[in-house]
């Protein structure tokens, strides 16, 4: 974007927010956050490159900031007026509109202390069912536990074990009937179909949600299909509420302005809604802000390497493209091995599994121990498909072998003799090998598998990589080796894997229904 246009856009954003703040003096202290969000989004409609490599720069902040609803209509008008075409190096121009997070000026039940003091204990209920969207459930749980919440994952089925929408096997902490009389600071419904229908049909869950809507300092939240399928069908979400939902359901919201439903997260009093897996990190961080304040949410966002949106987010670096395996042809089977252990990072495992299954991959989740039942780093109970011993005994080969991060999970993966042999063979054969967070350093580098390769890793370990030239990138591809930084980069990482296994068209086909921010998709995506 030419500097003059960028400057004009920033001035327009300033005028919008200042005017809105004057009309709503009760919340005028939040105007600087709105200004940061809007001007930051507009500044991010530029591209940057380094002498060492070409980089795609993210244009959408995923760390939510408070705003005022009185500025919302002007913000959307600004979005419509300034949908700017930007060309990233190596890619055609794409439209990157501003999509603000919205808040009504009713006050927010249970809003955390923003002063930076010690966080109070908060209790959160996340109900799940057969067919729940696993990414949404696990991201919410992971982020809120990192923030310090006591999260109870409760199954609405008779049993704790459920198979989620893309086949991930989750085990709840409890069943819903055991927590009917428990008071929570927050009740969060993940989406997914038919999971949202099962949540809707749970009388105990309906009772819990209705009671918590009337409790002081308690909030109810829902994402994807759940705002419509569950909350609206119960009469909890009405025509008087501001809300959003998945694009396949948002037109069924009663009396809601389409401009509002286009927002990625909408907060209306003690009700919070969001759109889909691609908005789940923003949604979860907004909930963390509500419970614990902005300082804690920012701390969590930094820990998971969530996109900052300040212009420094380098999306991807690609090297040695001639050594990247060609995508499979339409109809050919694509096989993926995901090695997991106790202590594996929840989001880093589940997001790539879900995304790859959506693309059509046959994904095998293999435990490096003799037990299929695992507890992941942030408390998710996951059941693997098989053991790595059985995989090795069968002599199976895979188009992609993927190792997620998380400590102590990566230590168990590093120490697995069977995984060592599988990884070495994968690299020697030139097939795709991927690692995220701590795994590039603790697993791949410790085995010499990054010799002469450019890579990235979690900021707490990336200084141990011998080549620091591309470390800031959220995803690095060097031939058949793909590395990434943390839970907050898992979507970009997973979509990159989809591209190299299936091709560019499949990336868009998978990303759009997830409601991904176009800035985090490595190619133009129609809105």
Coordinates of C-alpha atoms in Angstrom, one line a residue:
X1 CA 0.0 0.0 0.0
X2 CA 1.5 3.4 -0.9
X3 CA 2.4 5.4 2.3
X4 CA -0.1 8.1 1.6
X5 CA -3.0 5.7 1.4
X6 CA -1.8 3.9 4.6
X7 CA -1.6 7.3 6.4
X8 CA -5.0 8.3 5.2
X9 CA -6.4 5.0 6.4
X10 CA -4.9 5.5 9.8
X11 CA -6.3 9.0 10.0
X12 CA -9.8 7.7 9.1
X13 CA -9.5 5.1 11.8
X14 CA -8.5 7.7 14.3
X15 CA -11.5 9.8 13.4
X16 CA -13.9 6.9 13.7
X17 CA -12.7 6.0 17.2
X18 CA -12.4 9.5 18.6
X19 CA -15.9 10.4 17.4
X20 CA -17.3 7.2 18.9
X21 CA -15.5 7.8 22.2
X22 CA -17.1 11.3 22.5
X23 CA -20.5 9.7 22.0
X24 CA -19.9 7.1 24.7
X25 CA -17.9 8.7 27.5
X26 CA -18.6 5.9 29.9
X27 CA -16.3 3.6 27.9
X28 CA -14.1 6.2 26.3
X29 CA -11.1 4.8 28.2
X30 CA -11.2 1.9 25.8
X31 CA -10.8 4.0 22.7
X32 CA -7.0 3.5 22.5
X33 CA -7.6 -0.2 22.2
X34 CA -10.0 0.3 19.3
X35 CA -7.6 2.6 17.6
X36 CA -4.8 0.1 18.0
X37 CA -7.0 -2.7 16.5
X38 CA -8.2 -0.6 13.5
X39 CA -5.0 1.2 12.7
X40 CA -3.0 -1.9 13.3
X41 CA -5.2 -3.9 10.9
X42 CA -4.8 -1.2 8.2
X43 CA -1.0 -0.9 8.7
X44 CA -0.8 -4.7 8.3
X45 CA -2.1 -4.4 4.7
X46 CA 1.5 -4.1 3.6
X47 CA 4.1 -6.6 2.7
X48 CA 7.7 -6.8 3.9
X49 CA 10.8 -8.6 2.7
X50 CA 14.2 -9.2 4.1
X51 CA 17.4 -9.4 2.0
X52 CA 17.7 -13.0 3.1
X53 CA 14.2 -14.2 2.1
X54 CA 10.8 -13.2 0.9
X55 CA 8.1 -13.2 3.6
X56 CA 4.4 -13.1 3.7
X57 CA 3.2 -10.7 6.4
X58 CA 0.1 -11.5 8.5
X59 CA -2.6 -8.8 8.3
X60 CA -5.0 -9.9 11.1
X61 CA -4.4 -9.5 14.8
X62 CA -5.5 -12.6 16.7
X63 CA -5.1 -11.0 20.1
X64 CA -8.4 -9.4 20.9
X65 CA -8.7 -5.9 22.3
X66 CA -11.7 -4.3 23.9
X67 CA -13.7 -1.9 21.8
X68 CA -17.1 0.0 22.1
X69 CA -20.2 -1.0 20.2
X70 CA -20.9 2.7 19.4
X71 CA -17.9 2.6 17.1
X72 CA -19.0 -0.7 15.5
X73 CA -21.1 0.7 12.6
X74 CA -18.4 3.2 11.7
X75 CA -15.7 0.4 11.9
X76 CA -17.7 -1.8 9.5
X77 CA -18.2 1.2 7.2
X78 CA -14.4 1.7 7.3
X79 CA -13.9 -2.0 6.6
X80 CA -16.2 -1.8 3.5
X81 CA -14.6 1.4 2.2
X82 CA -11.0 0.2 2.7
X83 CA -10.9 -3.4 1.5
X84 CA -7.4 -3.0 0.0
X85 CA -5.8 -5.3 -2.6
X86 CA -2.3 -6.2 -1.5
X87 CA 0.2 -8.4 -3.4
X88 CA 2.4 -10.6 -1.3
X89 CA 5.7 -11.8 -2.8
X90 CA 5.0 -14.8 -5.1
X91 CA 1.2 -14.5 -4.7
X92 CA -1.5 -12.6 -6.6
X93 CA -3.3 -9.7 -4.9
X94 CA -5.9 -10.6 -2.3
X95 CA -8.4 -8.7 -0.3
X96 CA -7.8 -8.3 3.4
X97 CA -10.7 -6.6 5.0
X98 CA -10.8 -5.4 8.6
X99 CA -13.0 -7.6 10.8
X100 CA -13.2 -6.0 14.3
X101 CA -13.9 -7.9 17.5
X102 CA -17.0 -6.3 18.9
X103 CA -18.3 -5.5 22.4
X104 CA -21.6 -4.0 23.5
X105 CA -21.5 -1.2 26.1
X106 CA -23.7 -3.1 28.5
X107 CA -20.9 -4.1 30.8
X108 CA -19.3 -7.6 30.8
X109 CA -20.1 -10.0 33.5
X110 CA -17.1 -11.4 35.2
X111 CA -14.6 -9.2 33.4
X112 CA -11.1 -9.7 34.8
X113 CA -9.0 -7.2 36.6
X114 CA -6.8 -5.5 34.0
X115 CA -4.4 -4.1 36.6
X116 CA -2.0 -7.0 36.3
X117 CA -2.6 -8.3 39.8
X118 CA -2.8 -11.9 40.8
X119 CA -5.5 -13.8 38.9
X120 CA -8.4 -15.2 40.9
X121 CA -9.4 -18.8 40.6
X122 CA -12.1 -19.2 37.9
X123 CA -14.2 -22.2 37.0
X124 CA -15.1 -23.0 33.5
X125 CA -17.4 -25.7 32.0
X126 CA -16.8 -27.0 28.5
X127 CA -19.4 -29.6 27.5
X128 CA -18.6 -32.0 24.7
X129 CA -20.5 -34.7 22.8
X130 CA -20.1 -37.1 19.9
X131 CA -19.4 -35.0 16.9
X132 CA -18.1 -31.9 18.8
X133 CA -15.6 -29.9 16.8
X134 CA -12.3 -31.1 18.4
X135 CA -10.3 -28.0 17.5
X136 CA -12.8 -25.6 19.1
X137 CA -13.1 -27.7 22.3
X138 CA -9.3 -28.2 22.7
X139 CA -8.3 -24.7 21.8
X140 CA -10.8 -23.2 24.4
X141 CA -9.7 -25.7 27.1
X142 CA -6.0 -25.3 26.4
X143 CA -6.0 -21.4 26.3
X144 CA -8.2 -21.1 29.4
X145 CA -6.1 -23.6 31.4
X146 CA -3.0 -21.7 30.4
X147 CA -4.6 -18.5 31.8
X148 CA -5.2 -20.2 35.1
X149 CA -8.8 -21.4 34.8
X150 CA -10.0 -24.6 36.4
X151 CA -11.7 -26.1 33.3
X152 CA -14.1 -29.1 33.6
X153 CA -14.7 -30.9 30.3
X154 CA -18.0 -32.7 30.7
X155 CA -19.6 -35.2 28.3
X156 CA -23.3 -34.9 27.7
X157 CA -23.3 -38.6 26.6
X158 CA -23.8 -41.4 29.2
X159 CA -20.0 -42.1 29.0
X160 CA -17.0 -39.8 29.2
X161 CA -15.4 -41.0 26.0
X162 CA -16.6 -39.3 22.7
X163 CA -15.5 -39.4 19.1
X164 CA -15.3 -35.8 17.9
X165 CA -16.3 -34.5 14.4
X166 CA -13.0 -35.5 12.6
X167 CA -12.5 -38.7 14.5
X168 CA -10.3 -37.5 17.4
X169 CA -11.1 -39.6 20.4
X170 CA -11.5 -37.4 23.5
X171 CA -12.3 -38.4 27.1
X172 CA -14.1 -35.9 29.3
X173 CA -13.2 -35.2 32.9
X174 CA -16.8 -35.9 34.0
X175 CA -20.3 -36.3 32.7
X176 CA -22.7 -33.4 32.6
X177 CA -25.1 -34.8 35.2
X178 CA -22.4 -34.6 37.8
X179 CA -22.0 -30.8 37.5
X180 CA -25.6 -29.6 37.2
X181 CA -25.4 -27.9 40.6
X182 CA -21.9 -26.5 40.2
X183 CA -21.5 -22.7 39.8
X184 CA -19.1 -21.7 37.0
X185 CA -17.7 -18.3 36.0
X186 CA -18.0 -19.3 32.4
X187 CA -19.9 -22.0 30.4
X188 CA -18.5 -22.4 26.8
X189 CA -20.2 -24.5 24.1
X190 CA -18.0 -25.7 21.3
X191 CA -19.6 -26.2 17.9
X192 CA -19.4 -29.0 15.3
X193 CA -22.1 -31.2 13.9
X194 CA -23.8 -33.3 15.1
X195 CA -22.1 -32.3 18.3
X196 CA -24.1 -29.0 18.6
X197 CA -27.3 -31.0 18.2
X198 CA -26.3 -33.4 21.0
X199 CA -25.5 -30.4 23.2
X200 CA -28.9 -28.9 22.4
X201 CA -30.7 -32.1 23.3
X202 CA -29.0 -32.4 26.7
X203 CA -31.6 -31.3 29.3
X204 CA -29.0 -31.0 32.1
X205 CA -26.8 -28.7 29.9
X206 CA -29.8 -26.5 29.0
X207 CA -30.6 -26.2 32.7
X208 CA -27.0 -25.2 33.5
X209 CA -26.8 -22.6 30.7
X210 CA -30.2 -21.0 31.6
X211 CA -29.1 -20.8 35.3
X212 CA -25.8 -19.3 34.5
X213 CA -27.3 -16.6 32.2
X214 CA -29.0 -15.2 35.3
X215 CA -26.1 -15.6 37.7
X216 CA -24.1 -12.4 38.6
X217 CA -20.5 -12.4 37.3
X218 CA -21.1 -15.4 35.1
X219 CA -20.9 -15.7 31.3
X220 CA -22.1 -18.0 28.6
X221 CA -20.2 -18.5 25.3
X222 CA -20.7 -20.5 22.2
X223 CA -18.9 -20.9 18.9
X224 CA -19.6 -22.2 15.3
X225 CA -23.0 -23.9 15.1
X226 CA -23.7 -23.8 18.8
X227 CA -25.0 -20.2 19.1
X228 CA -27.9 -21.1 16.7
X229 CA -28.3 -24.8 17.2
X230 CA -28.2 -24.7 21.0
X231 CA -28.4 -21.2 22.5
X232 CA -31.0 -19.8 20.1
X233 CA -33.1 -23.0 20.2
X234 CA -33.2 -22.7 24.0
X235 CA -34.3 -19.1 23.9
X236 CA -31.1 -18.0 25.6
X237 CA -29.9 -16.1 22.5
X238 CA -32.8 -13.9 21.3
X239 CA -33.5 -11.1 18.8
X240 CA -32.3 -8.5 21.3
X241 CA -28.8 -10.0 21.4
X242 CA -25.8 -9.2 19.3
X243 CA -24.2 -12.4 18.2
X244 CA -22.4 -14.3 15.4
X245 CA -22.1 -17.9 14.3
X246 CA -20.6 -20.1 11.6
X247 CA -21.4 -18.7 8.1
X248 CA -23.5 -21.8 7.4
X249 CA -25.7 -20.9 10.4
X250 CA -25.4 -17.1 10.9
X251 CA -28.3 -16.3 8.5
X252 CA -30.5 -18.3 11.0
X253 CA -29.8 -15.8 13.8
X254 CA -33.0 -14.0 14.7
X255 CA -32.9 -10.2 14.3
X256 CA -29.1 -9.9 14.1
X257 CA -27.6 -7.4 11.7
X258 CA -25.4 -9.1 9.1
X259 CA -22.7 -6.6 9.8
X260 CA -22.5 -7.9 13.3
X261 CA -22.5 -11.5 12.3
X262 CA -19.4 -10.8 10.1
X263 CA -17.3 -10.1 13.2
X264 CA -15.1 -12.9 14.3
X265 CA -15.9 -12.5 18.0
X266 CA -19.0 -10.7 19.4
X267 CA -19.4 -9.9 23.1
X268 CA -22.9 -8.8 24.3
X269 CA -23.1 -8.4 28.1
X270 CA -22.6 -11.8 29.6
X271 CA -22.9 -13.6 26.2
X272 CA -20.0 -14.2 23.9
X273 CA -20.2 -15.8 20.4
X274 CA -17.7 -16.7 17.6
X275 CA -17.7 -18.2 14.1
X276 CA -15.6 -21.4 13.8
X277 CA -12.3 -23.2 14.2
X278 CA -10.4 -20.4 12.5
X279 CA -11.6 -17.9 15.1
X280 CA -11.2 -20.2 18.1
X281 CA -7.9 -18.7 19.3
X282 CA -9.3 -15.2 19.2
X283 CA -12.5 -16.4 20.9
X284 CA -10.5 -18.2 23.6
X285 CA -8.2 -15.2 24.2
X286 CA -11.3 -12.9 24.5
X287 CA -12.7 -15.3 27.1
X288 CA -9.3 -15.3 28.9
X289 CA -9.4 -11.5 28.9
X290 CA -12.9 -11.5 30.3
X291 CA -11.9 -13.9 33.2
X292 CA -8.4 -12.7 34.0
X293 CA -7.8 -9.4 32.3
X294 CA -5.8 -8.2 29.3
X295 CA -2.4 -8.7 30.8
X296 CA -3.0 -12.4 31.4
X297 CA -4.5 -12.9 28.0
X298 CA -1.5 -11.2 26.4
X299 CA 0.8 -13.4 28.4
X300 CA -1.0 -16.5 27.1
X301 CA -1.0 -15.2 23.6
X302 CA 2.8 -14.7 23.7
X303 CA 3.3 -18.2 25.1
X304 CA 1.4 -19.8 22.3
X305 CA 2.9 -17.5 19.7
X306 CA -0.4 -16.1 18.6
X307 CA -0.2 -13.6 15.7
X308 CA 0.4 -10.1 17.0
X309 CA -0.9 -8.3 13.9
X310 CA 1.7 -5.5 14.5
X311 CA 3.3 -6.0 11.2
X312 CA 6.0 -8.3 12.5
X313 CA 4.2 -11.6 11.7
X314 CA 6.1 -13.3 9.0
X315 CA 3.8 -16.0 7.7
X316 CA 6.0 -18.4 5.9
X317 CA 9.5 -19.0 4.4
X318 CA 10.1 -21.6 1.7
X319 CA 13.5 -22.9 0.7
X320 CA 14.7 -25.6 -1.7
X321 CA 11.3 -26.0 -3.4
X322 CA 12.8 -28.5 -5.9
X323 CA 13.2 -31.0 -3.0
X324 CA 9.6 -30.7 -1.7
X325 CA 7.6 -33.8 -2.6
X326 CA 4.9 -33.3 -5.2
X327 CA 1.3 -33.3 -4.0
X328 CA -0.7 -36.5 -4.5
X329 CA -3.0 -36.7 -7.5
X330 CA -6.8 -36.5 -7.0
X331 CA -8.0 -39.8 -5.6
X332 CA -4.7 -41.0 -4.4
X333 CA -4.5 -42.0 -0.7
X334 CA -2.5 -39.6 1.5
X335 CA -1.3 -41.2 4.7
X336 CA -0.1 -39.3 7.8
X337 CA 1.5 -40.5 11.1
X338 CA 1.2 -38.3 14.2
X339 CA 3.3 -39.5 17.1
X340 CA 2.0 -38.5 20.5
X341 CA 2.8 -39.1 24.2
X342 CA 1.8 -38.0 27.6
X343 CA 2.6 -34.3 27.8
X344 CA 2.2 -33.6 24.0
X345 CA 0.8 -30.1 23.5
X346 CA -3.0 -30.4 23.0
X347 CA -3.6 -27.8 20.3
X348 CA -0.4 -28.7 18.3
X349 CA -1.6 -32.3 18.1
X350 CA -5.3 -31.8 17.5
X351 CA -5.4 -28.9 15.1
X352 CA -3.1 -30.6 12.4
X353 CA -5.0 -33.9 12.8
X354 CA -8.4 -32.2 12.3
X355 CA -7.2 -30.0 9.4
X356 CA -5.5 -33.0 7.6
X357 CA -8.6 -35.1 8.0
X358 CA -10.7 -32.3 6.6
X359 CA -8.4 -32.3 3.6
X360 CA -8.9 -36.1 3.1
X361 CA -5.8 -37.6 4.7
X362 CA -5.8 -40.9 6.4
X363 CA -4.3 -39.9 9.7
X364 CA -2.9 -42.5 12.2
X365 CA -2.4 -41.2 15.8
X366 CA 0.2 -43.4 17.4
X367 CA 1.2 -43.5 21.0
X368 CA 5.0 -43.9 21.7
X369 CA 4.1 -45.9 24.8
X370 CA 2.2 -49.1 25.3
X371 CA -0.9 -47.2 26.5
X372 CA -3.4 -45.6 24.1
X373 CA -4.8 -43.4 26.8
X374 CA -2.8 -40.2 27.1
X375 CA -3.0 -36.9 29.1
X376 CA -1.8 -34.0 27.0
X377 CA 0.1 -31.0 28.3
X378 CA -2.9 -28.9 29.1
X379 CA -5.0 -31.7 30.4
X380 CA -6.8 -33.0 27.3
X381 CA -7.5 -36.7 27.6
X382 CA -6.9 -38.3 24.2
X383 CA -7.0 -41.9 23.1
X384 CA -4.6 -42.8 20.3
X385 CA -5.5 -45.0 17.4
X386 CA -2.6 -47.4 17.9
X387 CA 0.8 -47.7 19.3
X388 CA 4.0 -46.9 17.5
X389 CA 5.2 -50.4 18.1
X390 CA 2.3 -51.7 16.0
X391 CA 3.0 -49.2 13.3
X392 CA 6.7 -50.2 13.2
X393 CA 5.9 -53.9 13.2
X394 CA 3.6 -53.5 10.2
X395 CA 6.5 -51.7 8.3
X396 CA 4.1 -48.9 7.2
X397 CA 5.3 -45.9 5.3
X398 CA 3.6 -42.5 5.4
X399 CA 3.5 -39.5 3.1
X400 CA 4.0 -37.3 6.2
X401 CA 5.3 -38.0 9.7
X402 CA 4.5 -35.3 12.2
X403 CA 5.7 -34.7 15.7
X404 CA 3.9 -32.1 17.9
X405 CA 5.6 -30.2 20.7
X406 CA 4.8 -29.8 24.3
X407 CA 7.0 -30.6 27.3
X408 CA 7.4 -33.3 28.6
X409 CA 5.9 -34.8 25.5
X410 CA 8.8 -34.0 23.2
X411 CA 11.2 -35.7 25.6
X412 CA 9.2 -38.9 25.3
X413 CA 9.1 -38.6 21.5
X414 CA 12.9 -37.9 21.4
X415 CA 13.6 -41.0 23.5
X416 CA 11.5 -43.4 21.4
X417 CA 13.8 -45.7 19.6
X418 CA 11.0 -46.7 17.2
X419 CA 10.2 -43.1 16.3
X420 CA 13.9 -42.4 15.8
X421 CA 14.0 -45.1 13.2
X422 CA 10.8 -43.9 11.5
X423 CA 12.0 -40.3 11.4
X424 CA 15.4 -41.2 10.0
X425 CA 13.9 -43.3 7.2
X426 CA 11.3 -40.6 6.4
X427 CA 14.1 -38.0 6.0
X428 CA 16.4 -40.3 4.0
X429 CA 13.6 -41.1 1.6
X430 CA 12.8 -37.4 1.1
X431 CA 9.2 -37.7 2.3
X432 CA 7.6 -34.9 4.3
X433 CA 8.6 -34.6 8.0
X434 CA 7.1 -32.0 10.2
X435 CA 7.6 -30.7 13.7
X436 CA 6.2 -27.8 15.8
X437 CA 7.1 -25.8 18.9
X438 CA 9.8 -27.6 20.9
X439 CA 9.9 -30.6 18.6
X440 CA 12.2 -29.1 15.9
X441 CA 14.9 -28.6 18.5
X442 CA 14.3 -31.4 21.0
X443 CA 13.4 -34.1 18.5
X444 CA 14.7 -33.3 15.0
X445 CA 17.8 -31.3 15.8
X446 CA 18.9 -33.7 18.5
X447 CA 19.0 -36.4 15.9
X448 CA 20.9 -34.4 13.4
X449 CA 17.9 -34.3 11.0
X450 CA 18.1 -30.5 10.6
X451 CA 21.7 -30.5 9.4
X452 CA 22.0 -27.8 6.8
X453 CA 18.3 -26.9 7.0
X454 CA 16.6 -23.7 7.8
X455 CA 14.0 -24.1 10.5
X456 CA 12.0 -22.4 13.3
X457 CA 10.8 -23.4 16.7
X458 CA 9.2 -22.1 19.9
X459 CA 10.8 -18.8 20.9
X460 CA 12.0 -20.4 24.2
X461 CA 14.2 -22.8 22.2
X462 CA 14.7 -21.3 18.8
X463 CA 18.1 -19.7 19.8
X464 CA 19.4 -23.2 19.8
X465 CA 18.9 -23.5 16.0
X466 CA 22.3 -23.0 14.3
X467 CA 20.7 -21.0 11.4
X468 CA 18.9 -18.0 12.8
X469 CA 18.0 -16.3 9.5
X470 CA 14.4 -17.5 9.3
X471 CA 13.5 -18.2 12.9
X472 CA 10.9 -15.4 13.1
X473 CA 8.8 -17.0 10.5
X474 CA 5.6 -18.8 11.7
X475 CA 6.2 -21.7 9.3
X476 CA 9.5 -22.7 7.6
X477 CA 9.7 -25.1 4.7
X478 CA 13.1 -26.4 3.6
X479 CA 12.7 -29.1 1.1
X480 CA 10.7 -31.9 2.8
X481 CA 11.2 -30.5 6.3
X482 CA 8.4 -28.3 7.7
X483 CA 8.7 -26.6 11.1
X484 CA 6.6 -24.1 13.1
X485 CA 6.6 -22.2 16.3
X486 CA 3.8 -23.1 18.7
X487 CA 0.1 -23.7 19.4
X488 CA -0.7 -20.2 18.0
X489 CA 0.8 -21.1 14.6
X490 CA -0.8 -24.6 14.3
X491 CA -3.3 -23.5 11.7
X492 CA -0.8 -22.0 9.4
X493 CA 1.4 -25.0 9.9
X494 CA -1.4 -27.5 9.2
X495 CA -2.5 -25.6 6.0
X496 CA 1.0 -25.7 4.8
X497 CA 1.0 -29.5 5.2
X498 CA -2.3 -29.6 3.3
X499 CA -0.7 -27.6 0.4
X500 CA 2.3 -30.0 0.0
X501 CA 0.2 -33.1 0.4
X502 CA -2.8 -32.1 -1.7
X503 CA -2.1 -28.9 -3.6
X504 CA -3.0 -25.2 -3.3
X505 CA -6.7 -25.6 -4.2
X506 CA -7.3 -28.0 -1.3
X507 CA -5.9 -25.3 1.1
X508 CA -8.6 -22.9 0.2
X509 CA -11.3 -25.6 0.2
X510 CA -10.3 -26.5 3.8
X511 CA -9.6 -23.0 5.1
X512 CA -12.7 -21.2 4.1
X513 CA -15.2 -23.4 6.0
X514 CA -13.0 -23.0 9.1
X515 CA -13.4 -19.2 8.8
X516 CA -9.7 -18.7 8.7
X517 CA -8.3 -15.2 8.6
X518 CA -7.1 -14.7 5.0
X519 CA -3.9 -13.3 6.4
X520 CA -3.0 -16.7 7.8
X521 CA -3.7 -18.7 4.6
X522 CA -0.6 -19.0 2.4
X523 CA -2.6 -18.1 -0.8
X524 CA -5.5 -15.9 -1.9
X525 CA -8.8 -17.1 -0.3
X526 CA -12.1 -15.8 -1.5
X527 CA -14.2 -14.2 1.2

